[in-house]
CSV table of C-alpha atoms in Angstrom, one decimal:
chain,number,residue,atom,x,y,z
A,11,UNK,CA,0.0,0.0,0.0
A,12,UNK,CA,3.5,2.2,0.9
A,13,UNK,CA,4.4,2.0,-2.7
A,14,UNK,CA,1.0,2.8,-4.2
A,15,UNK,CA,0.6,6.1,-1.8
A,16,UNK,CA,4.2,7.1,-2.8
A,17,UNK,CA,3.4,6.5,-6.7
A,18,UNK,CA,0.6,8.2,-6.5
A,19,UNK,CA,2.5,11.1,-4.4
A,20,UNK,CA,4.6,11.4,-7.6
A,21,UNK,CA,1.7,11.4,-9.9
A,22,UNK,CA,0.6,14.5,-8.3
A,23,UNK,CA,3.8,16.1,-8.3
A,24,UNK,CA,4.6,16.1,-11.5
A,25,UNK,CA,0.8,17.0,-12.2
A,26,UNK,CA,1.4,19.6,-10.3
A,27,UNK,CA,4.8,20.2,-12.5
A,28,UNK,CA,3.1,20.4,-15.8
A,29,UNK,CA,0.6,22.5,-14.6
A,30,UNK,CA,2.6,24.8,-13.5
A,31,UNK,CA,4.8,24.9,-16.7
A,32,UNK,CA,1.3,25.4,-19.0
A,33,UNK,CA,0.9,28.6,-16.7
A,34,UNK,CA,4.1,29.6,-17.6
A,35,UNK,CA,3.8,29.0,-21.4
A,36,UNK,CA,0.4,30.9,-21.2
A,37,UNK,CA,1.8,33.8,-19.5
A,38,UNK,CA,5.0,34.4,-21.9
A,39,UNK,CA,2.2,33.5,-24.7
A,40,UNK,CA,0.2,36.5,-23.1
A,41,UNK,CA,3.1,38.6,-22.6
A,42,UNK,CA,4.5,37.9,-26.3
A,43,UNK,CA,2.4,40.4,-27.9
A,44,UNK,CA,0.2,37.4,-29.8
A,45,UNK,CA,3.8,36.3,-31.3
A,46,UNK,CA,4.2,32.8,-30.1
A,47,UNK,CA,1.9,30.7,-31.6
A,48,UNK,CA,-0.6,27.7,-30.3
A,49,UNK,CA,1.1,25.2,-28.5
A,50,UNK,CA,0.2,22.1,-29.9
A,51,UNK,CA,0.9,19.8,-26.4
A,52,UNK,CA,2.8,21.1,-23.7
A,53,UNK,CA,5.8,19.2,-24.4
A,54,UNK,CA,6.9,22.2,-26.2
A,55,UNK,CA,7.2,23.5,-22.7
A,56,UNK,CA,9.9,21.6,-21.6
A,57,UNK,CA,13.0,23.1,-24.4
A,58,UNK,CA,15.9,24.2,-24.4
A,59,UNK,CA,18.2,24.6,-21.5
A,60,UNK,CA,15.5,23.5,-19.6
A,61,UNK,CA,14.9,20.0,-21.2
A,62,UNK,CA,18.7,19.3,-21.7
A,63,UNK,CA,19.0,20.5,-18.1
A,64,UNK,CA,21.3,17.5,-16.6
A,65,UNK,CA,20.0,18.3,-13.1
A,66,UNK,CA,16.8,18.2,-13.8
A,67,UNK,CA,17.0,14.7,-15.7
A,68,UNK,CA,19.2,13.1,-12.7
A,69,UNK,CA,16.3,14.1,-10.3
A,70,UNK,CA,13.6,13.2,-12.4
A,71,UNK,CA,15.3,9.7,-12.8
A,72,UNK,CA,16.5,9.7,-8.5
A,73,UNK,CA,12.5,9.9,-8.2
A,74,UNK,CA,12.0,7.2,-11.0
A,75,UNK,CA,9.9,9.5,-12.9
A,76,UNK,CA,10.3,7.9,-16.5
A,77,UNK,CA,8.0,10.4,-18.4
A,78,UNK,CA,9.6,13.6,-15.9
A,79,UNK,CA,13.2,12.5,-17.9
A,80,UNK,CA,11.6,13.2,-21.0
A,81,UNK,CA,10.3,16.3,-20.2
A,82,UNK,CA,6.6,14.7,-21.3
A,83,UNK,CA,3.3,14.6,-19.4
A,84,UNK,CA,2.3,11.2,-18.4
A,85,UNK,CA,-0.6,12.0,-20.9
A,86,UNK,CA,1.6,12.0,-23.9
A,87,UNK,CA,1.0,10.1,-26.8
A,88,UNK,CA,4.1,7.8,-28.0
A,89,UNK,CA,4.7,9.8,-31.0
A,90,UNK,CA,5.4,13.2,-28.9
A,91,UNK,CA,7.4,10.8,-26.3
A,92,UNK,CA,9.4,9.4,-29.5
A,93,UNK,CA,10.3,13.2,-30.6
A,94,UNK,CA,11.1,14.7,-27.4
A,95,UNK,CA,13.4,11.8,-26.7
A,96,UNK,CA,14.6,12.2,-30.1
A,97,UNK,CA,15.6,15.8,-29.7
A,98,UNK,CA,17.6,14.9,-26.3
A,99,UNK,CA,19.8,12.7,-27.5
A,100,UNK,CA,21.0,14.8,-30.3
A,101,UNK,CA,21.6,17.3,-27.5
A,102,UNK,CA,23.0,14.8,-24.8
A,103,UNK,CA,24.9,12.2,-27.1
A,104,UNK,CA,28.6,12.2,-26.0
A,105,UNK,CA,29.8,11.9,-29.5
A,106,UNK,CA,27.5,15.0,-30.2
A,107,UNK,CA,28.3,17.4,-27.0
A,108,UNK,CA,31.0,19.7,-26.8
A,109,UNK,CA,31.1,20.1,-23.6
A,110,UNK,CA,31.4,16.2,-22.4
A,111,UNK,CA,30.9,15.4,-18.5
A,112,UNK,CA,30.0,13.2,-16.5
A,113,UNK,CA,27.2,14.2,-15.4
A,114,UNK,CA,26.0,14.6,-19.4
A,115,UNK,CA,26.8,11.2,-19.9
A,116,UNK,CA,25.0,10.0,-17.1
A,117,UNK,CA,21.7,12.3,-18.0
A,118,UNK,CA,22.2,10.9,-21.5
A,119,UNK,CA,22.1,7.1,-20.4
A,120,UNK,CA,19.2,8.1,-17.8
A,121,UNK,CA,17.3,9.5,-21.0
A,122,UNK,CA,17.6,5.8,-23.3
A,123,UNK,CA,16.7,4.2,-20.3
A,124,UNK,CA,13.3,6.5,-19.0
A,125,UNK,CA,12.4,5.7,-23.5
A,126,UNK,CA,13.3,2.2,-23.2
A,127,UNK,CA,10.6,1.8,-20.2
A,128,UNK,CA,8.2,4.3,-21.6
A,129,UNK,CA,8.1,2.3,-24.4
A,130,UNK,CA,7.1,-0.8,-22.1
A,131,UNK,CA,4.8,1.2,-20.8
A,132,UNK,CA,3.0,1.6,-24.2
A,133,UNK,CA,3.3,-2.2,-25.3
A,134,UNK,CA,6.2,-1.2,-27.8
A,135,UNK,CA,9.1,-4.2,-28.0
């Protein structure tokens, strides 16, 4: 029952996460002059320095948060998981990084890993 309560604990925090991120995109939206256009799913959210972000990746996976690693909503449909996992490791790949540390290298591994239970999750072999 421990492990249920402390799932669904995590649930609700990164709920709570996402939320909190769709505010954020709706107030730079808002504050954009009209500029920025309709986000399509609020994966586009999570970019950047932010989604590369090799702290935030090593916590999300410390909390085994597989769809918090890819900077997706547990919502998600396979194809946006697929393309925001995509565009990590081009960012994270040690062959592809300039700046190589260990730290990177461990956020990249902790990123395959989070896609290769994801796609568990969604019946894909």
């Amino acid at each position: 029952m421990d492990e249920y309560r402390c799932q669904q604990n995590l649930r609700s925090e990164q709920a709570s996460m996402f939320e909190a991120a769709r505010r954020r995109a709706r107030l730079l939206k808002q504050g954009g002059g009209g500029q920025v256009g309709p986000l399509a799913d609020y994966t586009s959210c999570v970019t950047g320095a932010d989604l590369v972000s090799t702290a935030r990746i090593l916590a999300m996976w410390r909390d085994t948060n597989m769809f918090g690693v890819l900077g997706t909503p547990p919502t998600a449909s396979f194809q946006v998981v697929k393309r925001q996992y995509r565009s990590m490791v081009l960012q994270l790949h040690p062959d592809k990084s300039k700046h190589d540390t260990a730290d990177k290298v461990s956020a990249f591994m902790a990123v395959t890993k989070a896609f290769r239970e994801v796609k568990v999750m969604f019946g894909i072999p």
